[in-house]
Amino acid sequence: MKRMVSMVVLLFLVSVPVVVDAKIATKVVEYRHGDVVLEGYLAYPQFMKGRRPGVLVVHEWMGLNDYTKKRAEQLAQLGYVAFAVDMYGKGVRAKDAKEAGALAGKYKGDRPLMRSRALAGLEALKGQPRVDPSRIAAIGYCFGGTTVLELARSGAEVAGVVSFHGGLDAPIPAEPGRVKAKVLVLHGGDDPLVPPDQVNGFEDEMRKAGVDWQLVAYGGAVHSFTNPQSGNDPSKGVAYDARADRRSWRAMRDFFEEIF
Amino acid sequence: MKRMVSMVVLLFLVSVPVVVDAKIATKVVEYRHGDVVLEGYLAYPQFMKGRRPGVLVVHEWMGLNDYTKKRAEQLAQLGYVAFAVDMYGKGVRAKDAKEAGALAGKYKGDRPLMRSRALAGLEALKGQPRVDPSRIAAIGYCFGGTTVLELARSGAEVAGVVSFHGGLDAPIPAEPGRVKAKVLVLHGGDDPLVPPDQVNGFEDEMRKAGVDWQLVAYGGAVHSFTNPQSGNDPSKGVAYDARADRRSWRAMRDFFEEIF
């Protein structure tokens, strides 16, 4: 009997949706962008009623991994339906920094592709039955931060986008009046990969395009400051910063309270 | 009998402390800086128990006025003991912009005086019986923002300072290791009086001095964005911005929750 109960529990755990904790559930979601098959990760409050705001989560340069999934789960714990998108394709994940650079570089070097790939994820999220499609935001980390800013530049119907230590360069700058999303940039004040010139250029771009933008610089924080796997040596230019992680998450929550 | 009750109420209202609403009380507080007599304004929760965190509030260039007092009252409504200090001297208030420029200029041009005058206010706050002197912050608007940053540079024992659209120049830069306060700068992203060069210079100063700093830039907001009396034409470089006002107040509240 005891063995039978265990088997039932096991079967339940490997089924879809998976119950992650008492409050949230998760599900792998396959979707497409043209002929490319993509595999995202949905997390939502288990006992929700009606439709909830949806939050797109865009991964770092390594591709959709456990870190990104954890962020989606944290958003579900806040009551949102979170969808961690897959920018690279089903099963396409970087094994190391070299591969990550090549994968991310492909999209960074082709912003129209980056935008349309992100839009495919947005449509997949909007199509989820638990989601209120009129209340959508997008957040992203590093490469994903750049991606959600491109999503905003595309004129996508999202209430807001939040970039965590994302690159701020704009090969195709935002057109005046086109951006519908409110924009919140959470930036490491000492991020060597996003230097002051790039920050100033970004602010100028937002200004000219008439965007509702905000930028928070966290002193002492360098690149990838929200990811505990980034080490703890800021002198390397990439490091976790618990303080900036906590503050930036708080800023995102305030932003969501405002836009939803 | 009715008249007598009214008289008692009236006497109560003009006495010290004054009951502003059901929740808070206020009091005029005279204090000194050397031979100079100063007159500040204290606001605190009416039915508080024990000692509460204290918040210094430093006025704009016009001097301690109704706007500053209202901010102190709002802080009291949040549960803090707020002390709107007087930087200029009892009865010394600007009648117009010319006088304000002269008054503010005196302190802006003499940072040691600005620091010691602010420190006198800090001591007056710490001496209040309702205040927990180990939990003190300082906020300031425009001229007052500059002032609380100078207070931080002085090495004063405050947990944090918040500048709302304050000037960020530093004739006497912060010394490495001296600043004990965490620093939060809430800045109008389009403030012509605090241009990008000054912002970059400030960030660099904070960086070199090893300060725990954060800077939030609010797109579209110009100088004096928190003050409803600043008009509503951003093209003048000075204007109220309800959105940035609300967001910056939220940021301050988060900051207080962290430091207290």
Coordinates of C-alpha atoms in Angstrom, one line a residue:
Chain A
M1 CA 0.0 0.0 0.0
K2 CA 2.8 2.4 0.9
R3 CA 4.5 1.7 -2.4
M4 CA 1.3 2.3 -4.3
V5 CA 0.8 5.7 -2.7
S6 CA 4.4 6.6 -3.6
M7 CA 3.8 5.6 -7.2
V8 CA 0.6 7.7 -7.3
V9 CA 2.5 10.6 -6.0
L10 CA 5.3 10.1 -8.5
L11 CA 2.8 9.8 -11.4
F12 CA 1.2 13.0 -10.2
L13 CA 4.5 14.8 -10.0
V14 CA 5.6 13.9 -13.5
S15 CA 2.2 14.8 -15.0
V16 CA 1.2 18.2 -16.4
P17 CA 0.6 20.5 -14.6
V18 CA 3.3 20.0 -11.9
V19 CA 2.5 21.2 -8.4
V20 CA 5.6 23.1 -7.3
D21 CA 4.5 24.1 -3.9
A22 CA 1.2 24.5 -2.1
K23 CA 0.5 27.7 -4.0
I24 CA 1.6 27.4 -7.6
A25 CA 1.6 25.1 -10.5
T26 CA 3.8 24.9 -13.6
K27 CA 3.6 23.5 -17.1
V28 CA 5.8 23.2 -20.1
V29 CA 4.3 24.9 -23.1
E30 CA 5.3 24.3 -26.7
Y31 CA 4.7 27.1 -29.2
R32 CA 6.0 28.2 -32.5
H33 CA 7.5 31.1 -34.3
G34 CA 7.1 30.4 -38.0
D35 CA 8.7 27.0 -38.4
V36 CA 10.7 27.1 -35.3
V37 CA 9.5 25.1 -32.3
L38 CA 10.0 26.7 -28.9
E39 CA 9.5 25.4 -25.4
G40 CA 8.5 27.8 -22.7
Y41 CA 7.6 27.3 -19.0
L42 CA 4.4 28.5 -17.5
A43 CA 3.9 29.2 -13.8
Y44 CA 0.7 30.3 -12.2
P45 CA -1.2 30.4 -8.9
Q46 CA -2.7 27.0 -8.3
F47 CA -6.0 28.2 -6.8
M48 CA -6.6 31.3 -8.8
K49 CA -10.0 32.5 -9.8
G50 CA -10.7 34.2 -13.1
R51 CA -8.0 35.7 -15.3
R52 CA -4.8 37.2 -13.9
P53 CA -2.2 39.6 -15.3
G54 CA 0.4 37.8 -17.4
V55 CA 4.2 38.4 -17.2
L56 CA 6.6 37.3 -19.9
V57 CA 10.0 36.4 -18.6
V58 CA 12.9 36.4 -21.0
H59 CA 16.1 34.5 -20.1
E60 CA 19.7 35.4 -20.0
W61 CA 22.2 34.5 -22.8
M62 CA 22.4 30.8 -21.7
G63 CA 18.8 30.2 -22.7
L64 CA 15.8 29.2 -20.7
N65 CA 17.2 27.5 -17.5
D66 CA 16.4 26.9 -13.9
Y67 CA 17.2 30.5 -12.9
T68 CA 14.6 31.8 -15.4
K69 CA 12.1 29.2 -14.3
K70 CA 12.6 30.2 -10.7
R71 CA 11.8 33.8 -11.5
A72 CA 8.6 32.7 -13.3
E73 CA 7.7 30.7 -10.1
Q74 CA 8.3 33.7 -7.9
L75 CA 6.0 35.8 -10.1
A76 CA 3.3 33.1 -9.8
Q77 CA 3.7 33.3 -6.1
L78 CA 2.9 37.0 -6.4
G79 CA -0.3 36.1 -8.1
Y80 CA 0.7 36.5 -11.8
V81 CA 0.6 34.1 -14.6
A82 CA 4.3 34.0 -15.7
F83 CA 5.6 32.6 -18.9
A84 CA 9.3 32.0 -19.3
V85 CA 9.7 32.2 -23.0
D86 CA 12.3 30.3 -25.1
M87 CA 14.1 32.6 -27.5
Y88 CA 16.5 30.0 -29.0
G89 CA 14.3 27.0 -29.8
K90 CA 13.3 23.7 -28.2
G91 CA 16.3 22.0 -26.8
V92 CA 18.7 24.8 -27.8
R93 CA 20.6 25.8 -24.7
A94 CA 24.1 27.0 -24.3
K95 CA 26.6 24.7 -22.7
D96 CA 29.1 27.4 -22.0
A97 CA 29.8 31.1 -22.4
K98 CA 31.2 30.6 -25.9
E99 CA 27.9 29.0 -27.1
A100 CA 25.9 31.5 -25.1
G101 CA 27.7 34.4 -26.8
A102 CA 27.1 32.9 -30.3
L103 CA 23.4 32.3 -29.5
A104 CA 22.7 35.7 -27.9
G105 CA 24.8 37.4 -30.6
K106 CA 22.6 36.0 -33.4
Y107 CA 19.6 37.9 -31.9
K108 CA 21.5 41.0 -30.7
G109 CA 22.8 41.3 -34.3
D110 CA 19.3 40.9 -35.8
R111 CA 16.9 43.1 -33.8
P112 CA 13.9 42.5 -36.1
L113 CA 14.3 38.7 -35.4
M114 CA 14.7 39.4 -31.7
R115 CA 11.5 41.4 -31.7
S116 CA 9.4 38.9 -33.7
R117 CA 10.7 35.9 -31.7
A118 CA 9.7 37.8 -28.5
L119 CA 6.3 38.6 -30.0
A120 CA 5.7 34.9 -30.6
G121 CA 6.2 34.3 -26.9
L122 CA 3.9 37.2 -26.1
E123 CA 1.2 35.7 -28.2
A124 CA 1.6 32.3 -26.5
L125 CA 1.2 34.0 -23.1
K126 CA -1.8 36.0 -24.2
G127 CA -3.4 32.8 -25.5
Q128 CA -3.3 31.1 -22.1
P129 CA -6.8 30.7 -20.6
R130 CA -5.7 32.0 -17.2
V131 CA -4.3 35.2 -18.6
D132 CA -6.0 38.6 -18.9
P133 CA -4.6 39.6 -22.3
S134 CA -5.3 43.3 -21.5
R135 CA -2.9 43.2 -18.6
I136 CA 0.5 42.0 -19.7
A137 CA 4.1 42.9 -18.7
A138 CA 7.5 41.6 -19.8
I139 CA 10.6 41.3 -17.7
G140 CA 14.0 40.1 -18.8
Y141 CA 17.5 39.5 -17.5
C142 CA 20.7 40.6 -19.3
F143 CA 20.0 39.3 -22.9
G144 CA 16.4 39.1 -21.8
G145 CA 16.4 42.7 -20.7
T146 CA 17.6 43.8 -24.1
T147 CA 14.9 41.6 -25.5
V148 CA 12.0 43.2 -23.6
L149 CA 13.2 46.7 -24.5
E150 CA 13.1 45.6 -28.1
L151 CA 9.6 44.3 -27.5
A152 CA 8.7 47.7 -26.2
R153 CA 10.3 49.4 -29.3
S154 CA 8.3 47.1 -31.6
G155 CA 5.1 48.8 -30.3
A156 CA 3.8 45.6 -28.7
E157 CA 0.6 45.8 -26.7
V158 CA 2.2 45.4 -23.2
A159 CA 1.5 47.6 -20.2
G160 CA 5.1 47.6 -19.1
V161 CA 8.5 46.1 -19.5
V162 CA 11.3 45.7 -16.9
S163 CA 14.9 45.2 -17.8
F164 CA 17.2 43.7 -15.2
H165 CA 20.9 44.5 -16.1
G166 CA 20.0 44.4 -19.8
G167 CA 22.0 45.9 -22.5
L168 CA 20.6 49.3 -23.5
D169 CA 22.0 49.8 -27.0
A170 CA 19.6 50.4 -29.8
P171 CA 20.7 49.7 -33.4
I172 CA 17.1 50.5 -34.4
P173 CA 16.0 53.3 -32.0
A174 CA 12.4 53.6 -30.7
E175 CA 10.3 55.7 -33.0
P176 CA 8.5 58.7 -31.5
G177 CA 5.0 57.7 -30.4
R178 CA 5.4 54.0 -31.2
V179 CA 6.2 52.6 -27.7
K180 CA 3.0 51.7 -25.7
A181 CA 4.7 50.1 -22.8
K182 CA 5.9 51.9 -19.7
V183 CA 9.6 51.2 -19.4
L184 CA 11.5 50.4 -16.2
V185 CA 15.3 49.8 -16.4
L186 CA 17.0 48.3 -13.3
H187 CA 20.6 48.9 -13.9
G188 CA 23.9 48.0 -12.1
G189 CA 25.5 51.4 -11.4
D190 CA 28.9 49.9 -11.9
D191 CA 28.0 47.5 -14.8
P192 CA 31.1 47.6 -17.1
L193 CA 29.0 45.9 -19.9
V194 CA 26.5 48.8 -19.8
P195 CA 28.7 51.9 -19.4
P196 CA 27.5 55.4 -18.7
D197 CA 27.6 56.4 -22.4
Q198 CA 25.2 53.6 -23.2
V199 CA 22.9 54.6 -20.3
N200 CA 22.9 58.3 -21.4
G201 CA 22.2 57.2 -25.0
F202 CA 19.3 55.1 -23.9
E203 CA 17.8 57.9 -21.8
D204 CA 18.1 60.2 -24.8
E205 CA 16.5 57.6 -27.1
M206 CA 13.5 57.3 -24.6
R207 CA 13.3 61.0 -24.3
K208 CA 13.1 61.6 -28.0
A209 CA 10.5 58.8 -28.5
G210 CA 8.3 60.2 -25.8
V211 CA 8.3 57.0 -23.7
D212 CA 7.2 56.8 -20.1
W213 CA 10.6 55.6 -18.8
Q214 CA 12.4 55.2 -15.5
L215 CA 15.9 54.1 -14.8
V216 CA 17.2 53.0 -11.4
A217 CA 21.0 52.7 -11.0
Y218 CA 22.1 50.6 -8.0
G219 CA 25.5 51.7 -6.7
G220 CA 28.1 48.9 -6.4
A221 CA 26.1 46.5 -8.5
V222 CA 27.7 45.1 -11.7
H223 CA 26.4 42.9 -14.5
S224 CA 24.1 40.0 -13.7
F225 CA 23.5 41.3 -10.2
T226 CA 20.3 39.4 -9.7
N227 CA 21.7 35.9 -10.4
P228 CA 23.2 34.1 -7.4
Q229 CA 25.3 32.0 -9.9
S230 CA 27.2 35.0 -11.0
G231 CA 29.7 34.8 -8.2
N232 CA 30.5 37.4 -5.6
D233 CA 33.5 39.3 -7.0
P234 CA 32.3 42.6 -8.4
S235 CA 35.8 43.3 -9.7
K236 CA 35.1 40.7 -12.4
G237 CA 32.3 42.9 -13.8
V238 CA 29.8 40.1 -13.2
A239 CA 28.6 39.3 -9.7
Y240 CA 25.5 38.7 -7.6
D241 CA 24.5 41.5 -5.3
A242 CA 21.8 40.5 -2.8
R243 CA 21.0 44.1 -1.9
A244 CA 20.5 45.2 -5.5
D245 CA 18.6 41.9 -6.2
R246 CA 16.2 42.7 -3.4
R247 CA 15.8 46.3 -4.2
S248 CA 15.2 45.7 -7.9
W249 CA 12.6 43.0 -7.2
R250 CA 10.8 45.5 -5.0
A251 CA 10.9 48.2 -7.7
M252 CA 9.4 45.7 -10.2
R253 CA 6.6 44.9 -7.8
D254 CA 5.8 48.5 -7.3
F255 CA 5.8 49.0 -11.1
F256 CA 3.4 46.1 -11.5
E257 CA 1.1 47.5 -8.8
E258 CA 1.0 50.7 -10.8
I259 CA 0.4 49.3 -14.3
F260 CA -2.0 46.4 -13.4
Chain B
M1 CA -22.7 75.5 27.1
K2 CA -22.3 75.0 23.4
R3 CA -20.3 78.2 23.2
M4 CA -18.1 77.0 26.0
V5 CA -17.4 73.8 24.3
S6 CA -16.4 75.7 21.2
M7 CA -14.1 77.9 23.2
V8 CA -12.4 74.9 24.7
V9 CA -12.0 73.3 21.3
L10 CA -10.5 76.5 20.0
L11 CA -8.1 76.8 22.9
F12 CA -7.1 73.3 22.4
L13 CA -6.5 73.9 18.7
V14 CA -4.3 76.9 19.2
S15 CA -2.3 75.3 22.0
V16 CA 0.8 73.2 21.4
P17 CA 0.6 70.5 20.2
V18 CA -2.0 71.1 17.4
V19 CA -4.1 68.2 16.4
V20 CA -4.1 68.3 12.6
D21 CA -6.3 65.3 12.0
A22 CA -7.5 62.2 13.9
K23 CA -4.1 60.6 13.5
I24 CA -1.3 63.2 13.8
A25 CA -0.3 66.1 15.9
T26 CA 2.2 69.0 15.1
K27 CA 4.2 71.4 17.1
V28 CA 6.5 74.4 16.4
V29 CA 9.9 73.7 17.8
E30 CA 12.5 76.5 18.4
Y31 CA 16.1 75.4 18.3
R32 CA 19.5 77.0 17.8
H33 CA 22.6 76.8 15.7
G34 CA 25.2 78.8 17.6
D35 CA 23.6 82.2 18.1
V36 CA 21.1 81.7 15.3
V37 CA 17.5 81.0 16.4
L38 CA 15.7 78.6 14.1
E39 CA 12.1 77.5 14.1
G40 CA 11.2 74.1 12.8
Y41 CA 7.9 72.1 12.6
L42 CA 7.4 68.7 14.2
A43 CA 4.7 66.3 13.1
Y44 CA 4.1 62.9 14.7
P45 CA 1.5 60.2 15.1
Q46 CA -0.9 61.3 17.8
F47 CA -1.4 57.9 19.5
M48 CA 2.1 56.5 19.1
K49 CA 3.6 54.2 21.7
G50 CA 7.3 54.2 22.5
R51 CA 9.9 55.8 20.2
R52 CA 9.5 56.0 16.4
P53 CA 12.1 56.5 13.6
G54 CA 12.7 60.2 13.0
V55 CA 12.8 61.9 9.6
L56 CA 14.4 65.2 9.0
V57 CA 12.7 67.2 6.2
V58 CA 14.6 70.0 4.5
H59 CA 12.8 72.7 2.6
E60 CA 13.2 74.2 -0.9
W61 CA 14.9 77.5 -1.5
M62 CA 11.9 79.5 -0.4
G63 CA 12.4 78.3 3.2
L64 CA 10.2 76.3 5.6
N65 CA 6.7 76.8 4.1
D66 CA 3.4 75.0 3.9
Y67 CA 4.6 72.6 1.3
T68 CA 7.4 71.3 3.6
K69 CA 5.0 71.2 6.5
K70 CA 2.6 69.1 4.5
R71 CA 5.4 66.6 3.7
A72 CA 6.2 66.4 7.4
E73 CA 2.6 65.7 8.1
Q74 CA 2.5 63.0 5.4
L75 CA 5.5 61.3 7.1
A76 CA 3.7 61.4 10.4
Q77 CA 0.8 59.7 8.8
L78 CA 3.1 56.9 7.9
G79 CA 4.1 56.5 11.5
Y80 CA 7.4 58.6 11.6
V81 CA 8.3 61.5 13.7
A82 CA 9.0 64.1 11.1
F83 CA 10.9 67.4 11.7
A84 CA 10.8 70.0 9.1
V85 CA 13.9 72.0 9.8
D86 CA 14.6 75.7 9.3
M87 CA 17.8 76.3 7.4
Y88 CA 17.5 80.1 7.2
G89 CA 16.5 81.3 10.7
K90 CA 13.3 82.1 12.6
G91 CA 11.1 84.3 10.4
V92 CA 13.6 84.3 7.6
R93 CA 11.5 83.3 4.5
A94 CA 11.9 84.3 0.9
K95 CA 9.2 86.5 -0.5
D96 CA 10.1 85.8 -4.1
A97 CA 12.5 83.9 -6.3
K98 CA 15.2 86.7 -6.1
E99 CA 15.2 86.4 -2.3
A100 CA 15.1 82.7 -2.4
G101 CA 18.1 82.6 -4.8
A102 CA 20.1 84.8 -2.4
L103 CA 19.2 82.8 0.7
A104 CA 19.8 79.4 -0.9
G105 CA 23.0 80.8 -2.6
K106 CA 24.5 81.7 0.8
Y107 CA 24.4 78.0 1.9
K108 CA 25.1 76.5 -1.5
G109 CA 28.2 78.7 -1.6
D110 CA 29.3 77.7 1.9
R111 CA 28.9 73.9 2.2
P112 CA 30.5 73.7 5.7
L113 CA 27.8 76.1 6.9
M114 CA 25.1 74.1 5.1
R115 CA 26.3 71.0 6.8
S116 CA 26.6 72.4 10.3
R117 CA 23.2 74.1 10.0
A118 CA 21.6 70.8 8.9
L119 CA 23.4 69.0 11.8
A120 CA 21.8 71.5 14.2
G121 CA 18.4 70.4 12.9
L122 CA 19.4 66.8 13.2
E123 CA 20.4 67.2 16.8
A124 CA 17.0 68.9 17.5
L125 CA 15.2 66.0 16.0
K126 CA 17.3 63.4 17.9
G127 CA 16.5 65.2 21.2
Q128 CA 12.8 64.8 20.7
P129 CA 11.4 62.4 23.3
R130 CA 9.3 60.5 20.8
V131 CA 12.2 59.8 18.5
D132 CA 14.4 56.7 18.4
P133 CA 17.8 58.4 17.8
S134 CA 19.3 55.3 16.4
R135 CA 16.8 55.3 13.5
I136 CA 17.0 58.6 11.7
A137 CA 16.7 59.5 8.0
A138 CA 16.7 62.9 6.2
I139 CA 14.8 63.9 3.1
G140 CA 14.9 67.1 1.2
Y141 CA 13.5 68.9 -1.8
C142 CA 15.6 70.9 -4.3
F143 CA 17.8 73.0 -2.1
G144 CA 16.9 70.6 0.7
G145 CA 17.9 67.6 -1.5
T146 CA 21.4 69.2 -1.8
T147 CA 21.4 69.8 1.9
V148 CA 20.7 66.2 2.9
L149 CA 23.4 65.0 0.5
E150 CA 25.8 67.4 2.3
L151 CA 24.5 66.0 5.6
A152 CA 25.5 62.5 4.3
R153 CA 28.9 63.8 3.2
S154 CA 29.5 65.2 6.6
G155 CA 29.5 61.7 8.0
A156 CA 26.4 62.3 10.1
E157 CA 24.9 59.4 12.0
V158 CA 21.8 58.9 9.8
A159 CA 20.6 55.7 8.4
G160 CA 19.7 57.2 5.0
V161 CA 19.1 60.3 3.1
V162 CA 16.7 60.9 0.2
S163 CA 17.1 63.8 -2.3
F164 CA 14.0 64.8 -4.3
H165 CA 15.2 66.8 -7.3
G166 CA 18.1 68.1 -5.4
G167 CA 21.3 69.6 -6.9
L168 CA 24.0 67.0 -7.1
D169 CA 27.1 69.1 -7.4
A170 CA 29.8 68.6 -4.7
P171 CA 32.3 71.4 -4.2
I172 CA 33.7 69.3 -1.3
P173 CA 33.3 65.7 -2.5
A174 CA 32.5 62.9 -0.1
E175 CA 35.6 61.3 1.4
P176 CA 36.1 57.6 1.0
G177 CA 34.6 55.7 4.0
R178 CA 33.2 58.8 5.6
V179 CA 29.5 58.5 4.5
K180 CA 27.5 56.4 6.9
A181 CA 24.1 57.1 5.4
K182 CA 22.6 55.1 2.5
V183 CA 21.9 57.5 -0.3
L184 CA 18.8 57.6 -2.5
V185 CA 18.5 60.2 -5.2
L186 CA 15.2 60.7 -6.9
H187 CA 15.9 62.7 -10.0
G188 CA 13.9 64.3 -12.8
G189 CA 15.2 62.6 -15.9
D190 CA 14.7 65.9 -17.8
D191 CA 15.7 68.3 -15.1
P192 CA 17.6 71.1 -16.9
L193 CA 19.0 72.3 -13.5
V194 CA 20.6 69.0 -12.8
P195 CA 22.0 67.9 -16.2
P196 CA 23.5 64.5 -17.2
D197 CA 27.0 65.7 -16.6
Q198 CA 26.2 66.6 -13.0
V199 CA 24.4 63.2 -12.5
N200 CA 27.4 61.3 -13.9
G201 CA 29.7 63.3 -11.7
F202 CA 27.7 62.6 -8.6
E203 CA 27.6 58.8 -9.4
D204 CA 31.3 58.9 -9.8
E205 CA 31.7 60.7 -6.5
M206 CA 29.6 58.2 -4.7
R207 CA 31.5 55.3 -6.4
K208 CA 34.9 56.6 -5.3
A209 CA 33.7 57.3 -1.8
G210 CA 32.3 53.7 -1.4
V211 CA 28.8 54.9 -0.6
D212 CA 25.7 52.7 -0.8
W213 CA 23.9 54.8 -3.4
Q214 CA 20.9 54.5 -5.7
L215 CA 19.7 57.0 -8.3
V216 CA 16.3 56.9 -9.9
A217 CA 15.7 59.0 -13.0
Y218 CA 12.0 59.7 -13.9
G219 CA 11.6 60.2 -17.6
G220 CA 9.7 63.4 -18.5
A221 CA 10.1 64.9 -15.0
V222 CA 11.8 68.2 -14.7
H223 CA 12.9 70.3 -11.7
S224 CA 10.6 70.5 -8.6
F225 CA 8.5 67.6 -9.9
T226 CA 7.0 66.9 -6.5
N227 CA 5.6 70.3 -5.8
P228 CA 2.1 71.0 -7.1
Q229 CA 2.8 74.7 -7.0
S230 CA 5.5 74.4 -9.7
G231 CA 3.0 74.6 -12.5
N232 CA 2.4 72.1 -15.2
D233 CA 4.5 73.2 -18.1
P234 CA 7.7 71.0 -18.3
S235 CA 9.1 73.1 -21.1
K236 CA 9.8 75.8 -18.4
G237 CA 12.2 73.3 -16.8
V238 CA 10.2 73.5 -13.5
A239 CA 6.9 71.7 -13.3
Y240 CA 4.8 69.4 -11.1
D241 CA 4.6 65.8 -12.3
A242 CA 2.0 63.8 -10.5
R243 CA 3.3 60.5 -11.8
A244 CA 6.9 61.1 -10.7
D245 CA 5.6 62.5 -7.4
R246 CA 3.7 59.3 -6.7
R247 CA 6.6 57.1 -7.8
S248 CA 9.2 58.9 -5.9
W249 CA 7.2 58.9 -2.7
R250 CA 6.8 55.1 -3.1
A251 CA 10.5 54.7 -3.6
M252 CA 11.1 56.7 -0.4
R253 CA 8.7 54.5 1.5
D254 CA 10.5 51.3 0.3
F255 CA 13.8 52.8 1.3
F256 CA 12.5 53.6 4.8
E257 CA 11.2 50.1 5.1
E258 CA 14.6 48.8 4.3
I259 CA 16.7 51.1 6.6
F260 CA 14.4 51.2 9.6

